[in-house]
Coordinates of C-alpha atoms in Angstrom, one line a residue:
Chain A
X1 CA 16.6 24.6 16.6
X2 CA 18.5 23.6 19.8
X3 CA 16.7 22.6 22.7
X4 CA 17.9 22.2 26.2
X5 CA 17.3 18.8 27.3
X6 CA 17.6 17.3 30.8
X7 CA 20.0 14.3 30.4
X8 CA 19.2 12.8 33.4
X9 CA 15.4 12.5 32.6
X10 CA 14.5 9.2 30.8
X11 CA 13.9 9.6 27.2
X12 CA 10.9 7.3 27.1
X13 CA 8.5 6.3 30.1
X14 CA 5.7 4.1 30.1
X15 CA 3.2 4.5 33.2
X16 CA 1.0 1.9 34.2
X17 CA -0.4 1.1 30.9
X18 CA -3.3 -1.1 30.1
X19 CA -3.9 -2.5 26.5
X20 CA -7.2 -3.8 25.3
X21 CA -7.5 -5.6 21.8
X22 CA -11.0 -5.5 20.1
X23 CA -12.5 -3.9 23.3
X24 CA -12.4 -7.2 25.2
X25 CA -9.0 -9.0 25.3
X26 CA -7.0 -7.4 27.9
X27 CA -3.4 -7.8 27.0
X28 CA -1.3 -5.6 29.2
X29 CA -2.3 -5.4 32.8
X30 CA -0.3 -2.3 34.0
X31 CA 3.0 -2.2 32.6
X32 CA 5.5 0.5 33.7
X33 CA 9.1 1.0 32.3
X34 CA 11.3 3.7 31.6
X35 CA 14.1 4.1 29.2
X36 CA 17.2 6.4 29.6
X37 CA 18.6 8.5 26.9
X38 CA 21.4 6.4 25.3
X39 CA 20.5 3.2 27.0
X40 CA 19.8 -0.2 25.6
X41 CA 16.9 -1.9 27.6
X42 CA 15.3 -5.2 26.9
X43 CA 11.9 -6.3 27.5
X44 CA 12.0 -10.2 28.1
X45 CA 9.4 -12.7 28.4
X46 CA 7.9 -15.8 26.9
X47 CA 5.5 -16.2 24.0
X48 CA 2.4 -13.9 24.5
X49 CA 3.6 -12.2 27.7
X50 CA 3.2 -8.8 25.9
X51 CA 6.4 -7.7 24.6
X52 CA 5.4 -6.8 21.3
X53 CA 2.1 -5.2 22.5
X54 CA 4.3 -2.9 24.7
X55 CA 6.3 -1.7 21.8
X56 CA 3.4 -1.3 19.7
X57 CA 1.6 0.7 22.4
X58 CA 4.7 3.1 22.4
X59 CA 4.8 3.4 18.6
X60 CA 0.9 3.6 18.1
X61 CA 0.9 0.8 15.6
X62 CA -1.8 -0.9 18.1
X63 CA -4.6 1.2 16.5
X64 CA -3.9 -0.4 13.2
X65 CA -4.8 -3.9 15.0
X66 CA -7.8 -2.8 16.9
X67 CA -6.0 -2.3 20.0
X68 CA -6.2 0.6 22.4
X69 CA -4.2 2.0 25.5
X70 CA -7.1 2.2 28.0
X71 CA -5.1 3.4 31.2
X72 CA -1.8 5.0 31.8
X73 CA 0.3 7.2 29.8
X74 CA 3.5 7.1 27.6
X75 CA 5.8 10.0 27.4
X76 CA 8.7 10.6 24.9
X77 CA 11.0 13.6 25.5
X78 CA 8.5 14.8 28.0
X79 CA 5.4 14.8 25.9
X80 CA 2.5 12.5 26.1
X81 CA 2.5 10.4 22.8
X82 CA -0.6 8.0 23.2
X83 CA -2.7 10.1 20.4
X84 CA 0.2 10.7 18.0
X85 CA 0.2 8.9 14.7
X86 CA 3.1 6.5 14.0
X87 CA 4.1 9.0 11.4
X88 CA 4.3 12.0 13.8
X89 CA 6.3 9.6 15.9
X90 CA 8.7 8.8 13.5
X91 CA 9.2 12.6 12.7
X92 CA 10.0 13.1 16.5
X93 CA 12.6 10.3 16.3
X94 CA 10.9 7.2 17.5
X95 CA 10.6 4.2 15.2
X96 CA 9.8 0.7 15.5
X97 CA 11.5 -2.3 13.6
X98 CA 8.6 -4.8 13.5
X99 CA 8.8 -8.6 14.5
X100 CA 9.4 -10.7 11.3
X101 CA 11.4 -7.7 9.7
X102 CA 8.6 -6.8 7.4
X103 CA 10.6 -5.5 4.3
X104 CA 9.0 -4.5 1.5
X105 CA 9.4 -7.8 -0.7
X106 CA 9.0 -6.3 -4.2
X107 CA 11.2 -3.2 -3.6
X108 CA 14.9 -3.4 -3.7
X109 CA 17.1 -3.3 -0.7
X110 CA 17.9 0.4 -1.6
X111 CA 14.4 1.3 -2.2
X112 CA 13.6 -0.4 1.3
X113 CA 16.0 1.8 2.7
X114 CA 14.8 5.0 1.1
X115 CA 11.2 4.5 2.2
X116 CA 12.7 5.0 5.8
X117 CA 13.4 8.6 4.7
X118 CA 9.9 9.3 3.8
X119 CA 9.1 11.5 6.5
X120 CA 12.3 13.4 6.3
X121 CA 12.5 16.9 4.7
X122 CA 16.0 17.7 4.9
X123 CA 16.8 17.4 1.3
X124 CA 18.4 14.7 -1.1
X125 CA 22.1 15.3 0.0
X126 CA 21.6 14.6 3.7
X127 CA 19.5 11.4 2.9
X128 CA 22.1 10.2 0.5
X129 CA 24.8 10.8 3.2
X130 CA 22.9 8.7 5.7
X131 CA 22.2 5.9 3.0
X132 CA 26.3 5.7 2.7
X133 CA 26.3 5.5 6.6
X134 CA 23.8 2.7 6.6
X135 CA 25.9 0.9 4.0
X136 CA 29.1 1.2 6.3
X137 CA 27.1 -0.4 9.1
X138 CA 25.8 -2.9 7.0
X139 CA 28.2 -3.7 4.0
X140 CA 26.2 -6.7 3.2
X141 CA 23.4 -4.5 2.1
X142 CA 25.6 -2.6 -0.1
X143 CA 26.3 -5.7 -2.1
X144 CA 22.4 -6.7 -2.3
X145 CA 21.2 -3.2 -3.1
X146 CA 19.7 -3.8 -6.3
X147 CA 18.1 -7.3 -5.3
X148 CA 14.3 -7.4 -4.5
X149 CA 14.1 -7.7 -0.7
X150 CA 11.9 -10.7 -0.9
X151 CA 14.9 -12.7 -2.4
X152 CA 17.4 -11.7 0.3
X153 CA 18.1 -13.9 3.2
X154 CA 16.6 -13.4 6.7
X155 CA 19.8 -11.8 8.2
X156 CA 19.9 -9.3 5.2
X157 CA 16.1 -8.6 5.8
X158 CA 16.7 -8.0 9.4
X159 CA 19.6 -5.6 8.6
X160 CA 17.5 -4.0 5.9
X161 CA 14.7 -3.5 8.5
X162 CA 17.0 -1.8 11.0
X163 CA 18.8 0.2 8.2
X164 CA 15.4 1.2 6.9
X165 CA 14.7 2.6 10.5
X166 CA 17.8 4.3 10.6
X167 CA 17.2 6.3 7.6
X168 CA 14.5 8.1 9.4
X169 CA 17.3 9.6 11.7
X170 CA 15.8 8.0 14.9
X171 CA 16.9 8.9 18.5
X172 CA 15.0 5.6 19.4
X173 CA 14.6 2.4 18.0
X174 CA 12.0 0.0 19.2
X175 CA 13.4 -3.3 18.0
X176 CA 11.0 -6.3 18.2
X177 CA 12.5 -9.7 18.4
X178 CA 15.8 -9.2 16.3
X179 CA 16.7 -12.8 16.8
X180 CA 13.7 -14.4 15.5
X181 CA 14.5 -17.2 12.9
X182 CA 18.5 -16.4 12.5
X183 CA 21.2 -18.3 13.1
X184 CA 23.2 -17.9 16.2
X185 CA 26.2 -16.4 14.5
X186 CA 23.8 -14.0 12.8
X187 CA 22.2 -12.9 15.9
X188 CA 25.4 -12.0 17.5
X189 CA 26.3 -10.1 14.4
X190 CA 23.0 -8.0 14.6
X191 CA 23.5 -7.3 18.4
X192 CA 27.1 -6.4 17.7
X193 CA 25.7 -3.7 15.2
X194 CA 23.0 -2.7 17.6
X195 CA 25.9 -2.1 20.3
X196 CA 27.9 -0.1 17.7
X197 CA 24.9 2.1 16.8
X198 CA 24.4 2.7 20.3
X199 CA 27.8 3.7 21.0
X200 CA 28.7 5.6 18.0
X201 CA 25.3 7.2 16.8
X202 CA 23.8 7.5 20.3
X203 CA 20.7 5.8 19.3
X204 CA 18.7 4.5 22.3
X205 CA 17.2 0.9 21.9
X206 CA 14.4 -0.6 23.5
X207 CA 14.3 -4.2 22.3
X208 CA 11.8 -7.0 22.9
X209 CA 13.4 -10.4 22.9
X210 CA 12.9 -14.1 23.7
X211 CA 16.5 -14.9 23.6
X212 CA 17.1 -13.8 27.1
X213 CA 20.6 -14.8 27.2
X214 CA 21.8 -12.8 24.2
X215 CA 19.5 -9.8 25.3
X216 CA 21.0 -9.5 28.6
X217 CA 24.6 -9.6 27.5
X218 CA 24.0 -6.6 25.2
X219 CA 21.4 -4.5 27.1
X220 CA 21.9 -2.4 30.1
X221 CA 18.7 -2.9 31.6
X222 CA 16.2 -5.5 31.7
X223 CA 12.3 -5.8 32.3
X224 CA 10.8 -9.4 32.6
X225 CA 7.0 -9.5 31.5
X226 CA 4.7 -12.4 32.4
X227 CA 1.1 -12.5 31.1
X228 CA 0.9 -8.7 30.6
X229 CA 2.7 -7.6 33.9
X230 CA 6.3 -6.7 34.8
X231 CA 7.3 -9.3 37.2
X232 CA 10.9 -8.3 37.6
X233 CA 13.5 -5.7 36.4
X234 CA 16.9 -4.7 37.2
X235 CA 20.4 -4.0 35.6
X236 CA 21.1 -6.6 33.0
X237 CA 24.1 -7.9 35.1
X238 CA 21.9 -8.4 38.2
X239 CA 19.2 -10.0 36.2
X240 CA 21.8 -12.4 34.6
X241 CA 22.9 -13.5 38.0
X242 CA 19.3 -13.7 39.6
X243 CA 18.6 -17.4 40.6
X244 CA 15.1 -17.4 39.3
X245 CA 16.0 -15.6 35.9
X246 CA 18.6 -18.2 35.6
X247 CA 16.2 -21.0 36.2
X248 CA 13.3 -19.7 34.2
X249 CA 14.7 -17.8 31.3
X250 CA 18.3 -18.9 31.0
X251 CA 17.8 -22.7 31.5
X252 CA 20.6 -22.9 34.1
X253 CA 19.6 -25.0 37.0
X254 CA 21.4 -24.1 40.3
X255 CA 21.9 -27.7 41.6
X256 CA 22.1 -30.4 39.0
X257 CA 19.4 -32.6 37.6
X258 CA 16.0 -32.3 39.1
X259 CA 13.4 -35.1 39.8
X260 CA 9.8 -34.9 38.9
X261 CA 8.8 -33.7 42.3
X262 CA 10.6 -30.6 41.8
X263 CA 8.4 -29.8 38.9
X264 CA 5.4 -29.1 41.0
X265 CA 7.6 -27.1 43.3
X266 CA 8.9 -25.0 40.2
X267 CA 5.4 -24.3 39.0
X268 CA 4.2 -23.2 42.3
X269 CA 7.2 -20.9 42.5
X270 CA 6.9 -19.5 39.1
X271 CA 3.1 -18.8 39.8
X272 CA 4.1 -16.9 42.8
X273 CA 6.8 -15.0 40.9
X274 CA 4.1 -14.0 38.5
Chain B
X1 CA -1.3 -9.1 -50.1
X2 CA -4.6 -10.5 -50.5
X3 CA -7.6 -8.9 -49.3
X4 CA -8.4 -11.3 -46.9
X5 CA -5.1 -11.0 -45.1
X6 CA -5.6 -7.2 -45.1
X7 CA -9.0 -7.5 -43.5
X8 CA -7.4 -9.6 -40.9
X9 CA -5.1 -6.9 -40.1
X10 CA -7.7 -4.3 -40.2
X11 CA -9.8 -6.5 -37.6
X12 CA -6.6 -7.0 -35.4
X13 CA -5.8 -3.2 -35.4
X14 CA -9.3 -2.2 -34.5
X15 CA -9.4 -4.9 -31.8
X16 CA -6.1 -3.3 -30.4
X17 CA -7.8 0.1 -30.2
X18 CA -10.9 -1.2 -28.5
X19 CA -8.5 -3.1 -26.1
X20 CA -6.7 0.2 -25.2
X21 CA -10.2 1.6 -24.0
X22 CA -10.7 -1.5 -21.8
X23 CA -7.2 -1.2 -20.3
X24 CA -7.6 2.4 -19.4
X25 CA -10.7 1.4 -17.3
X26 CA -9.0 -1.7 -15.7
X27 CA -6.0 0.5 -15.0
X28 CA -8.0 2.6 -12.3
X29 CA -9.1 -0.7 -10.6
X30 CA -5.6 -1.9 -10.5
X31 CA -4.2 1.2 -8.9
X32 CA -6.7 1.3 -6.2
X33 CA -6.7 -2.6 -5.8
X34 CA -2.6 -2.4 -5.3
X35 CA -2.5 0.3 -2.7
X36 CA -5.4 -0.8 -0.6
X37 CA -6.7 -4.1 -1.4
X38 CA -10.0 -2.6 -2.2
X39 CA -11.9 -3.7 -5.5
X40 CA -13.3 -0.4 -6.4
X41 CA -16.8 -1.1 -7.9
X42 CA -17.1 2.5 -8.4
X43 CA -14.5 3.0 -11.0
X44 CA -17.0 3.1 -14.0
X45 CA -19.2 5.6 -12.1
X46 CA -16.3 7.7 -11.3
X47 CA -15.5 7.7 -15.1
X48 CA -19.1 8.9 -15.7
X49 CA -19.0 11.4 -13.1
X50 CA -15.7 13.0 -14.3
X51 CA -17.2 13.0 -17.8
X52 CA -20.2 14.8 -16.8
X53 CA -18.5 17.1 -14.6
X54 CA -16.2 18.1 -17.5
X55 CA -18.8 18.4 -20.1
X56 CA -20.7 20.4 -17.5
X57 CA -18.0 22.8 -16.9
X58 CA -17.3 23.0 -20.6
X59 CA -20.6 24.1 -21.6
X60 CA -21.3 26.4 -18.7
X61 CA -23.8 24.3 -16.9
X62 CA -25.0 25.3 -13.5
X63 CA -24.6 22.4 -11.1
X64 CA -27.7 21.4 -9.2
X65 CA -29.8 23.6 -11.4
X66 CA -32.9 21.3 -11.2
X67 CA -32.4 21.1 -7.4
X68 CA -32.1 24.9 -7.2
X69 CA -35.3 25.2 -9.3
X70 CA -37.3 22.7 -7.2
X71 CA -36.3 24.4 -4.0
X72 CA -36.0 28.2 -4.9
X73 CA -38.0 28.2 -8.0
X74 CA -35.1 30.0 -9.7
X75 CA -34.5 28.9 -13.2
X76 CA -30.8 29.0 -14.0
X77 CA -29.6 26.3 -16.2
X78 CA -26.4 28.1 -17.7
X79 CA -24.3 30.9 -16.5
X80 CA -22.7 31.8 -19.7
X81 CA -20.8 30.5 -22.8
X82 CA -18.8 27.9 -20.9
X83 CA -15.1 27.8 -20.5
X84 CA -12.1 26.6 -22.5
X85 CA -11.4 22.9 -22.5
X86 CA -8.1 23.1 -20.6
X87 CA -9.4 25.2 -17.8
X88 CA -12.5 22.7 -17.6
X89 CA -10.1 19.8 -17.4
X90 CA -8.0 21.5 -14.5
X91 CA -11.4 22.2 -12.7
X92 CA -12.6 18.6 -13.2
X93 CA -9.4 17.3 -11.8
X94 CA -9.8 19.5 -8.8
X95 CA -13.3 18.0 -8.2
X96 CA -11.9 14.5 -8.6
X97 CA -9.1 15.2 -6.0
X98 CA -11.8 16.7 -3.7
X99 CA -13.8 13.7 -4.1
X100 CA -10.9 11.4 -3.4
X101 CA -10.3 13.5 -0.1
X102 CA -14.0 13.0 0.6
X103 CA -14.1 9.5 0.3
X104 CA -11.1 9.0 2.5
X105 CA -12.7 11.2 5.3
X106 CA -16.2 9.8 5.1
X107 CA -15.7 6.2 4.1
X108 CA -12.3 4.8 4.2
X109 CA -11.2 6.3 7.6
X110 CA -13.9 4.6 9.2
X111 CA -13.5 1.3 7.8
X112 CA -9.6 0.8 8.5
X113 CA -8.9 -2.9 9.1
X114 CA -12.4 -4.2 8.0
X115 CA -12.7 -7.3 6.0
X116 CA -12.1 -6.6 2.1
X117 CA -15.9 -7.8 1.4
X118 CA -17.0 -4.8 3.8
X119 CA -14.9 -2.2 1.7
X120 CA -16.0 -3.7 -1.4
X121 CA -19.7 -3.3 -0.1
X122 CA -18.9 0.5 0.7
X123 CA -17.6 0.9 -2.8
X124 CA -21.0 -0.2 -4.2
X125 CA -22.6 2.2 -2.1
X126 CA -20.2 4.8 -3.4
X127 CA -21.1 3.9 -6.8
X128 CA -25.0 4.3 -6.3
X129 CA -24.1 7.6 -4.4
X130 CA -22.1 9.0 -7.2
X131 CA -24.4 8.0 -10.0
X132 CA -27.1 9.9 -8.1
X133 CA -24.9 12.8 -7.3
X134 CA -24.0 12.9 -11.1
X135 CA -27.7 13.1 -12.1
X136 CA -28.7 15.7 -9.5
X137 CA -25.5 17.9 -10.5
X138 CA -25.5 17.8 -14.2
X139 CA -29.0 16.4 -15.3
X140 CA -29.6 12.9 -16.7
X141 CA -29.8 13.8 -20.6
X142 CA -27.2 12.4 -22.9
X143 CA -24.5 15.0 -23.9
X144 CA -21.7 15.1 -26.5
X145 CA -18.4 15.3 -25.3
X146 CA -16.1 17.3 -27.5
X147 CA -12.4 18.1 -26.3
X148 CA -11.1 18.7 -29.5
X149 CA -9.9 15.1 -30.2
X150 CA -10.0 14.1 -33.9
X151 CA -12.6 11.8 -34.9
X152 CA -14.0 9.9 -38.1
X153 CA -12.0 7.4 -40.3
X154 CA -8.4 8.3 -41.4
X155 CA -8.3 8.8 -45.3
X156 CA -4.6 8.9 -45.2
X157 CA -4.4 5.3 -43.8
X158 CA -7.2 4.2 -46.1
X159 CA -5.5 5.5 -49.2
X160 CA -2.1 4.0 -48.0
X161 CA -3.5 0.6 -47.5
X162 CA -5.6 0.5 -50.6
X163 CA -2.3 0.3 -52.5
X164 CA -1.3 -2.8 -50.5
X165 CA -3.6 -5.1 -52.1
X166 CA -2.6 -7.2 -55.0
X167 CA -3.2 -5.4 -58.4
X168 CA -6.9 -5.7 -59.7
X169 CA -8.4 -7.0 -56.5
X170 CA -11.4 -5.4 -55.1
X171 CA -9.9 -3.6 -52.1
X172 CA -10.7 -0.1 -51.0
X173 CA -8.3 0.3 -47.8
X174 CA -8.6 0.1 -44.2
X175 CA -10.9 1.8 -41.9
X176 CA -9.3 3.3 -38.6
X177 CA -11.0 5.6 -36.6
X178 CA -8.7 8.7 -35.6
X179 CA -10.3 8.9 -32.3
X180 CA -9.1 5.4 -31.5
X181 CA -5.6 6.3 -32.5
X182 CA -5.6 9.2 -30.3
X183 CA -7.0 7.2 -27.5
X184 CA -4.2 4.7 -28.0
X185 CA -1.5 7.5 -27.7
X186 CA -3.1 8.9 -24.7
X187 CA -3.4 5.8 -23.0
X188 CA 0.3 4.7 -23.7
X189 CA 1.5 8.3 -22.4
X190 CA -0.7 7.8 -19.2
X191 CA 0.9 4.5 -18.5
X192 CA 4.4 5.5 -19.1
X193 CA 3.9 8.4 -16.8
X194 CA 2.3 6.3 -14.3
X195 CA 5.3 3.9 -14.1
X196 CA 7.8 6.7 -14.2
X197 CA 6.0 8.3 -11.1
X198 CA 5.9 5.1 -9.2
X199 CA 9.4 4.0 -10.1
X200 CA 11.1 7.3 -9.5
X201 CA 9.5 9.5 -7.0
X202 CA 9.5 9.1 -3.2
X203 CA 5.6 9.0 -3.1
X204 CA 5.6 6.3 -6.0
X205 CA 8.0 4.4 -3.8
X206 CA 5.7 4.8 -0.9
X207 CA 2.8 3.7 -2.9
X208 CA 4.6 0.6 -3.8
X209 CA 5.7 0.2 -0.1
X210 CA 2.0 0.4 0.8
X211 CA 0.9 -2.1 -1.6
X212 CA 3.6 -4.5 -0.4
X213 CA 3.0 -4.3 3.4
X214 CA 0.8 -1.5 4.8
X215 CA 2.0 -2.3 8.3
X216 CA 5.5 -2.0 7.7
X217 CA 4.7 1.2 5.8
X218 CA 2.9 2.5 8.7
X219 CA 5.8 1.7 11.0
X220 CA 8.3 3.6 8.9
X221 CA 6.2 6.8 9.1
X222 CA 4.3 6.6 5.8
X223 CA 0.6 7.9 6.6
X224 CA -1.8 5.6 4.9
X225 CA -4.5 8.1 4.8
X226 CA -2.2 10.5 2.7
X227 CA -1.5 7.6 0.4
X228 CA -5.0 6.7 0.1
X229 CA -6.0 10.3 -0.8
X230 CA -3.2 10.1 -3.6
X231 CA -4.2 6.9 -4.8
X232 CA -7.8 7.7 -5.4
X233 CA -7.0 11.0 -6.8
X234 CA -4.9 9.0 -9.4
X235 CA -7.8 6.7 -10.0
X236 CA -9.9 9.7 -10.5
X237 CA -7.6 11.1 -13.1
X238 CA -7.5 7.6 -14.8
X239 CA -11.4 7.7 -14.6
X240 CA -11.3 11.3 -16.1
X241 CA -9.0 10.2 -19.2
X242 CA -11.3 7.1 -19.6
X243 CA -14.5 9.0 -19.3
X244 CA -13.1 11.5 -22.0
X245 CA -12.3 8.9 -24.5
X246 CA -15.5 6.7 -24.0
X247 CA -17.6 9.9 -23.8
X248 CA -16.2 11.3 -27.0
X249 CA -16.8 7.8 -28.6
X250 CA -20.3 7.2 -27.5
X251 CA -21.8 10.4 -25.7
X252 CA -21.8 11.0 -21.9
X253 CA -24.6 9.0 -20.6
X254 CA -25.3 6.6 -17.8
X255 CA -24.3 3.6 -19.9
X256 CA -20.6 4.8 -19.5
X257 CA -20.5 3.5 -15.9
X258 CA -21.3 0.1 -17.5
X259 CA -17.9 0.0 -19.0
X260 CA -16.6 -1.2 -15.5
X261 CA -18.1 -4.4 -16.4
X262 CA -15.9 -4.8 -19.5
X263 CA -12.9 -4.3 -17.2
X264 CA -13.6 -7.3 -15.1
X265 CA -12.6 -9.8 -17.7
X266 CA -9.6 -7.8 -18.5
X267 CA -8.6 -7.8 -14.8
X268 CA -9.1 -11.6 -14.5
X269 CA -6.8 -11.9 -17.4
X270 CA -4.3 -9.6 -16.5
X271 CA -4.2 -10.0 -12.6
X272 CA -5.6 -7.6 -10.2
X273 CA -2.2 -6.2 -9.2
X274 CA -0.3 -5.6 -12.2
X275 CA -0.5 -2.4 -14.4
X276 CA 1.2 -4.0 -17.4
X277 CA -1.3 -6.9 -16.8
X278 CA -4.2 -4.5 -17.3
X279 CA -2.7 -3.2 -20.6
X280 CA -2.0 -6.6 -21.9
X281 CA -5.3 -7.9 -20.6
X282 CA -7.2 -5.1 -22.2
X283 CA -5.4 -5.6 -25.6
X284 CA -5.9 -9.3 -25.6
X285 CA -9.9 -8.8 -24.8
X286 CA -10.0 -6.3 -27.5
X287 CA -8.3 -8.3 -30.2
X288 CA -9.8 -11.6 -29.2
X289 CA -13.4 -10.1 -29.2
X290 CA -13.0 -8.4 -32.7
X291 CA -11.2 -11.5 -34.2
X292 CA -13.7 -14.0 -32.6
X293 CA -16.6 -11.9 -33.9
X294 CA -15.1 -11.8 -37.5
X295 CA -13.9 -15.4 -37.9
X296 CA -16.1 -17.5 -35.4
X297 CA -19.2 -15.2 -35.4
X298 CA -20.5 -16.3 -39.0
X299 CA -20.3 -19.8 -37.7
X300 CA -22.5 -19.7 -34.8
X301 CA -24.7 -16.9 -35.9
X302 CA -22.8 -13.7 -34.8
X303 CA -23.1 -11.5 -31.8
X304 CA -20.5 -13.3 -29.9
X305 CA -18.5 -10.0 -29.3
X306 CA -20.5 -9.2 -26.1
X307 CA -19.8 -12.6 -24.4
X308 CA -16.7 -13.6 -25.7
X309 CA -14.6 -11.6 -23.0
X310 CA -16.3 -13.3 -20.3
X311 CA -15.7 -16.7 -21.7
X312 CA -12.1 -16.0 -21.8
X313 CA -12.2 -14.8 -18.3
X314 CA -13.9 -17.8 -17.2
X315 CA -11.4 -20.1 -19.1
X316 CA -8.7 -18.0 -17.1
X317 CA -10.3 -18.5 -14.0
X318 CA -10.1 -22.4 -14.3
X319 CA -6.5 -22.6 -15.5
X320 CA -4.7 -19.6 -14.2
X321 CA -6.5 -17.8 -11.5
X322 CA -3.8 -15.3 -10.7
X323 CA -3.9 -13.9 -14.2
X324 CA -1.1 -13.4 -16.8
X325 CA 0.9 -11.1 -14.6
X326 CA -0.8 -11.5 -11.1
X327 CA 2.0 -10.7 -8.7
X328 CA 4.2 -13.4 -8.0
X329 CA 4.4 -14.1 -4.3
X330 CA 7.8 -14.0 -3.0
X331 CA 8.3 -16.3 -0.4
X332 CA 11.3 -17.6 1.6
X333 CA 11.3 -21.2 2.7

């Protein structure tokens, strides 16, 4: 069934959400962001800033970890989705690739990919066609299709995890920390594939990443999270050129080597920024 | 062949047959443990409950008859002549699926993400509950189970083996129970069906995925709640088969639920997560028990069949705690 969609409205919006784990631990203190259709948006920040929690709040995997969105709302294609189960969200086209790959170790690569099609009802031929498509994006997976995922390399597992998500025919992929534990060359390769998928298949990406440098090169827009709040956002290009971002996240100091006195100043400025 | 050697073969075969029965019970445990990490203490009681329900349907008992009499004073114990076995089987399976559904709804759903020990405790509660429910629904008397399986010794086999012994020796053939043979055939068919199901269907693949990493399974849109209902239904099915075979052997009675205790050493031997392990573990225990009774028994005054399995399990716990086939943990370094 075709639906008339407003192309200018954001595909995914997060409005001022607050997330509490275990009824006591406040992790997100009012995060808002919006993801345009067909964009690549990056959530940046250090360890524990709340990137993963934000993604899990959207995909609703939070509940399985005793987390809860207590304030604010999340909309996907215009509908509020906080109360949808992950499987309903996957059916609607929003799927998360979890941090640390999480492939099914004892299943073969091909079986892993096929689990991604679990929610689909459009028949075998369509699913097999998509499997071939995934193999054209990730030729390496085709070589290893019969090996157990647990015995493949980290890069192959990351590809497998993304491929598995693609098998559900998503419109949006929430990609958590794709660079984790991978060699720089592989990270580049993965991001290159992300860009291709975005351009050729029209898949929208929201990615959480610690590697600010590479994320800002591939993303169109970025949000910087610090201790559960968005402290800065803007076009990727702008962020890349911002002095503070350069200093705090890209490790490029403006004016040469610094003395110890600057550290205090740095901390004060950073606190202010947060 | 000398009669001694033939006796050895006979003991061995009977051990295998007994082992198949142990494997069947262990299988139910493994299914649930793999998919949800729950050690289902109620598996034995599920077998009892399934057997009770089957016999009840078959013989046309009215469920809750005693309760009805106590409340309304109406005496209706039977509603007719009973029904054909196949219909009773289908209805019983329906009851087991409904049970799986209720367990998910009323118990598991509320205990998501709790520590395994809490879930284990919940299954103990479930065991007590089911036991009481079985009594209340179908009464506590011992009932015979007859689903048309053959029983008694096989004369054909006895006559055949009698000719194997050396000429002139005092040997009259081996005894093998036809019920045990059909149990073995059914068990093999069940295991083959289960492994085909888990290997080649989308649902089977999802089951294995959940067993591997339930968070990832959740993230690709596999509904854990649905999987749990399926797994508990499967376990209910296995319990039904075990209940039929054990019930046919020793009558449907409360002690049927204690077969779960025999499954424990099997699981320790075979590993909690392996279906082949459950089979091989069961066979080893069955054969070991019978051989030990026949050959070591006389030396220590007999009756070691009852504790031999537990000794074997203890030895395994000391030297190979993951069992023979316990899942090898694949870890990248």
